[in-house]
Coordinates of C-alpha atoms in Angstrom, one line a residue:
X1 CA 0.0 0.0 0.0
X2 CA 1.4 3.5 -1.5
X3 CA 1.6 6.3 1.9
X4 CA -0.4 8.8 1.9
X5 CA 0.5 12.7 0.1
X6 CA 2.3 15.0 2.8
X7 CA 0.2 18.1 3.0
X8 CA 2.0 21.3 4.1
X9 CA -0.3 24.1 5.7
X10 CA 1.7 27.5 4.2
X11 CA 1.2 30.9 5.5
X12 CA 2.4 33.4 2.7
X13 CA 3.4 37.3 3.7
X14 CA 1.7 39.0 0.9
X15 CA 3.4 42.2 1.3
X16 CA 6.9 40.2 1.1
X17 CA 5.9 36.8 -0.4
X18 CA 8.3 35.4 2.4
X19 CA 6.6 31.8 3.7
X20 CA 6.0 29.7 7.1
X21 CA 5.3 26.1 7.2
X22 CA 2.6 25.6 9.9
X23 CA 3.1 22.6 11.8
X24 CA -0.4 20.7 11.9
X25 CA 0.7 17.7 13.1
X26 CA 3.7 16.1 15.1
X27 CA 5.0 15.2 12.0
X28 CA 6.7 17.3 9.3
X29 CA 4.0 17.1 7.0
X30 CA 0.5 16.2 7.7
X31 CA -2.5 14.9 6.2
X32 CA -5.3 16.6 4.1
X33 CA -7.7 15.5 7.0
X34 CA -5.3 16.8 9.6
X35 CA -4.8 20.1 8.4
X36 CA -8.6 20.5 7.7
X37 CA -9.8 18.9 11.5
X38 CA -7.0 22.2 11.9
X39 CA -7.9 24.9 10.0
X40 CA -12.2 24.3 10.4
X41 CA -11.8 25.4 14.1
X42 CA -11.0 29.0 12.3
X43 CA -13.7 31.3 11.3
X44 CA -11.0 32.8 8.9
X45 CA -7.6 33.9 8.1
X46 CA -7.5 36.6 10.4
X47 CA -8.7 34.8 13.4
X48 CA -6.1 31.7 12.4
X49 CA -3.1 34.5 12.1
X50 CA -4.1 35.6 15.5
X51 CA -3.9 32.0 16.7
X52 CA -0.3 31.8 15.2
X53 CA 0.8 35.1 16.6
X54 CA -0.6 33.9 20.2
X55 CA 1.8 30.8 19.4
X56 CA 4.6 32.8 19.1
X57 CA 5.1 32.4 15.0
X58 CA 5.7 35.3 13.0
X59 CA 2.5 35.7 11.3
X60 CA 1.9 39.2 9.7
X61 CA -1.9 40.8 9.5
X62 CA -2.0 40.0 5.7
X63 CA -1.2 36.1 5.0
X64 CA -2.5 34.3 2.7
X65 CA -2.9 30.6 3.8
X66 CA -3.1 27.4 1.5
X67 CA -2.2 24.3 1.1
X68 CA 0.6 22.2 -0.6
X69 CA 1.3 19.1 -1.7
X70 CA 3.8 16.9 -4.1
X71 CA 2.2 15.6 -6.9
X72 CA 4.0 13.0 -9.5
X73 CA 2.7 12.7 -13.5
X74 CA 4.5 11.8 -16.4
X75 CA 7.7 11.5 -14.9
X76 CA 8.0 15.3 -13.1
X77 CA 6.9 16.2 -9.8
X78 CA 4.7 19.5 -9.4
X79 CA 3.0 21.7 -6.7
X80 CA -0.2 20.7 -6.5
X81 CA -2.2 23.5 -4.1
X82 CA -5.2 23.8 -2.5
X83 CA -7.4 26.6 -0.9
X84 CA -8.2 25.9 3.1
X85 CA -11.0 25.2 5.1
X86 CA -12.3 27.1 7.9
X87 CA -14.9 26.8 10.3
X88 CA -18.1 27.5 7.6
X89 CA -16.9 23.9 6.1
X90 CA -16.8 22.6 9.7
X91 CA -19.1 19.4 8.7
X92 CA -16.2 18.1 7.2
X93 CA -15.1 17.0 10.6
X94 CA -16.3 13.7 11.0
X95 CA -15.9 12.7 7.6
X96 CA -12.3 13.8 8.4
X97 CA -11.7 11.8 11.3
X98 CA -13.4 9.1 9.6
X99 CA -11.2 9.0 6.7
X100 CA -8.3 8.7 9.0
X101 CA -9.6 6.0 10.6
X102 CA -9.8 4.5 6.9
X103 CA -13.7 4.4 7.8
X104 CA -15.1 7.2 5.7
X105 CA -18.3 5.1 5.1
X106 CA -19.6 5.5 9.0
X107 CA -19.5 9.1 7.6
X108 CA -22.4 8.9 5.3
X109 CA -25.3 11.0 6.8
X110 CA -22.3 14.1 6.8
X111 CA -21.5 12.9 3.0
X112 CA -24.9 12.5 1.9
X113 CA -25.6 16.1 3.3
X114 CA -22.7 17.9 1.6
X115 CA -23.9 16.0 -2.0
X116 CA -27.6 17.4 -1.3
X117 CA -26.4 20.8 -0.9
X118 CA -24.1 20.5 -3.2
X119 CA -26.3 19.5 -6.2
X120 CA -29.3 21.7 -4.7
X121 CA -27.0 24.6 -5.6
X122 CA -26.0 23.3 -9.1
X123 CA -29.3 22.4 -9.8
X124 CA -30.8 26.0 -8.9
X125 CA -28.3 28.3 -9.3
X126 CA -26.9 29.1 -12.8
X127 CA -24.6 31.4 -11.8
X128 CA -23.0 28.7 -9.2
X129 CA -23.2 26.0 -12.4
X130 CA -21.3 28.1 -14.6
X131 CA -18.3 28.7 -11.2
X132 CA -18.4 24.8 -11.1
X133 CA -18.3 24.3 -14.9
X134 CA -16.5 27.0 -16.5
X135 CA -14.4 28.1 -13.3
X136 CA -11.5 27.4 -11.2
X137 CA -11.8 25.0 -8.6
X138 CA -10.0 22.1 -7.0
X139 CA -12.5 19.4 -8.1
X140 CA -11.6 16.5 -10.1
X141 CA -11.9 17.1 -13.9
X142 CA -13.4 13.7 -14.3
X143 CA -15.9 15.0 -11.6
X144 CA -16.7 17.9 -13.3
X145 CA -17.1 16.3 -16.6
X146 CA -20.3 14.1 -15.3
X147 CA -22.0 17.1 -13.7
X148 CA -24.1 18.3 -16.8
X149 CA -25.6 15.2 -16.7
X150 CA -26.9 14.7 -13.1
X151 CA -28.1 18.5 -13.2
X152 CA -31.1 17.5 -13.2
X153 CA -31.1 14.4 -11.0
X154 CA -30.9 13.4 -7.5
X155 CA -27.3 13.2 -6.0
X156 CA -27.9 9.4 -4.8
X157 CA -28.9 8.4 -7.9
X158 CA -25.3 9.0 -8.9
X159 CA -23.6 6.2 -6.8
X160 CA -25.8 3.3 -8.7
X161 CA -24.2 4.9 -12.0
X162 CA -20.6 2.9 -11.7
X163 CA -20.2 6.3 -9.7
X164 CA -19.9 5.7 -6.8
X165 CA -16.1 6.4 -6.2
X166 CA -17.4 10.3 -5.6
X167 CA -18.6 9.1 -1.9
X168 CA -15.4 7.7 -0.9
X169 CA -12.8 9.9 -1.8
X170 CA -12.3 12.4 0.8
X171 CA -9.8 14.8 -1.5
X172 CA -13.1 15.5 -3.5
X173 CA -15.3 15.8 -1.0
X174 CA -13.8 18.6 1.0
X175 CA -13.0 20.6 -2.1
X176 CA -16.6 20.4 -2.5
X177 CA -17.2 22.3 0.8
X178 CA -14.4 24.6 -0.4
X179 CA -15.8 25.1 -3.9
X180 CA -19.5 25.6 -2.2
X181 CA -17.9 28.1 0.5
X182 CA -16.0 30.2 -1.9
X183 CA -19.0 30.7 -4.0
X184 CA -21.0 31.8 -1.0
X185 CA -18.9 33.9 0.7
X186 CA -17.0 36.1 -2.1
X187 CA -14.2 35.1 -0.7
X188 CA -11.8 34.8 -4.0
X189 CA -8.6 35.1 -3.7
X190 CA -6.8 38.4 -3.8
X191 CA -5.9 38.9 -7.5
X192 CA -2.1 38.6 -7.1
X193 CA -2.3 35.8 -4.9
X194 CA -1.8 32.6 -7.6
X195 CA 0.6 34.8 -9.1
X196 CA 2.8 35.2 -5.7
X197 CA 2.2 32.1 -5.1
X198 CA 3.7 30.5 -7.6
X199 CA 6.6 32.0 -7.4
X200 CA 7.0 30.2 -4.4
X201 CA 7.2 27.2 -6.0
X202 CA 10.7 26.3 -6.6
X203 CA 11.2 26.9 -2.5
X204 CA 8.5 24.6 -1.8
X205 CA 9.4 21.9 -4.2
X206 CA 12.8 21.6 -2.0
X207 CA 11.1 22.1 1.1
X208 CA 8.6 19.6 0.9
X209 CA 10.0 17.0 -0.8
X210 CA 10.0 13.4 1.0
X211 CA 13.9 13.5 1.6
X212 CA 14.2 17.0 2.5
X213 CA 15.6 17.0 6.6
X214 CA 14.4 20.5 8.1
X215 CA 16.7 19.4 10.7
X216 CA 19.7 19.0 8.6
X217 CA 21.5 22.4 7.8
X218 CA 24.3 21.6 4.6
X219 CA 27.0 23.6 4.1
X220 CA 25.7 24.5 0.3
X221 CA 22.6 26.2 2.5
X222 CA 25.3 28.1 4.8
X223 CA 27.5 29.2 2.4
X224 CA 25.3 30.2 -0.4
X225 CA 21.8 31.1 1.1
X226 CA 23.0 32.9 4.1
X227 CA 21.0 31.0 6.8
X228 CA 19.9 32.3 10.5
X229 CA 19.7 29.0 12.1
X230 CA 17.6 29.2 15.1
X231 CA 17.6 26.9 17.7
X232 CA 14.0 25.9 18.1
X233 CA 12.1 22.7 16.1
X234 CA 13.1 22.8 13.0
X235 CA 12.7 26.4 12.2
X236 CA 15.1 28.3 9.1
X237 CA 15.5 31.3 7.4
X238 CA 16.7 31.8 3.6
X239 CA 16.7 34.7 1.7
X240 CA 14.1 36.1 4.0
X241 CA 12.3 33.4 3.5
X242 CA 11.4 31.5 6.8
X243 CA 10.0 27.7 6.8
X244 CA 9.0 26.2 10.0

């Protein structure tokens, strides 16, 4: 059995583009469910920044917060990122502590309920069909490809269809939550953010990759990146850039 993706909660200055690694987990590197079960105690970014600050990170008033992971096709590795959760996508809970107990079925009432409003929206709203459609979002193209033709049926109907893979996989069903709560909230993000973002790339590539040591400091990084090592966890700093 393949492990699971490392997810990487980031916290991105926008004013300097300089980024944290928040620790989720006692690991370096956490699940998708863990950093949700995180984030969805959060009514927002501010009030999770706050959190930080209260922690004792370095979190400035504007950060913008999303999440990585390493992805593999074709023979090259990307960044694969997604927007987070917070506490208006807090029914996601239980299907996230299901899922880590590799149990996500005893979650069904909460899955059923995020499919019904889910398709009660598609079904009503043209202007949230044509976000889900013709939009941006993290949802599975193969997902997105089917919707036109359940518009107009019931979402159970759906899992008698050879379907029924759309139930079970937890990566899809929280980016439904995130796809519904962006739409309902306005909250896009800021213009420049993808932008920024990816010129963060690069960084993150090396910093999360599954034999990077955040422990390990190499003579390469002293000499040629001009590192403040600090002497608590794993924290760095690069270039201004600080990763936790």
């Amino acid at each position: 059995m393949s492990k699971p993706n490392r997810y990487f909660l980031i916290a991105r200055d926008r004013e300097t583009n300089h980024f944290q690694i928040v620790p989720t987990s006692s690991q370096y590197g956490s699940t998708l469910e863990e950093i949700d079960l995180y984030t969805t105690d959060f009514m927002d970014e501010k009030e999770l920044a706050g959190y930080l600050r209260g922690q004792g990170l370095e979190i400035p008033q504007s950060t913008d917060f999303y999440i990585v992971t390493q992805v593999k096709r074709g023979g090259q590795v990307f960044l694969r990122k997604l927007e987070v959760l917070f506490s208006d996508s807090r029914e996601v809970q239980d299907i996230a502590d299901a899922s880590l107990q590799k149990k996500i079925h005893k979650s069904q009432d909460a899955i059923d309920h995020v499919y019904h409003r889910f398709f009660q929206k598609f079904q009503k709203r043209s202007d949230f069909y044509d976000f889900v459609v013709y939009g941006k979002t993290s949802l599975y193209d193969k997902f997105v490809k089917l919707l036109p033709n359940w518009r107009l049926q019931s979402p159970y109907a759906t899992r008698y269809e050879g379907n029924s893979w759309i139930i079970k996989s937890y990566y899809l069903i929280r980016n439904i939550l995130e796809t519904m709560s962006r739409f309902e909230n306005q909250h896009y993000a800021f213009m420049n953010d993808d932008l920024y973002r990816r010129q963060l790339d690069t960084d993150l590539l090396r910093v999360t990759h599954k034999d990077y040591d955040p422990n390990q400091i190499s003579l390469f990084d002293e000499m040629d990146r001009g590192e403040e090592v600090e002497e608590n966890g794993f924290q760095k700093r690069y270039n201004g850039t600080r990763v936790n």
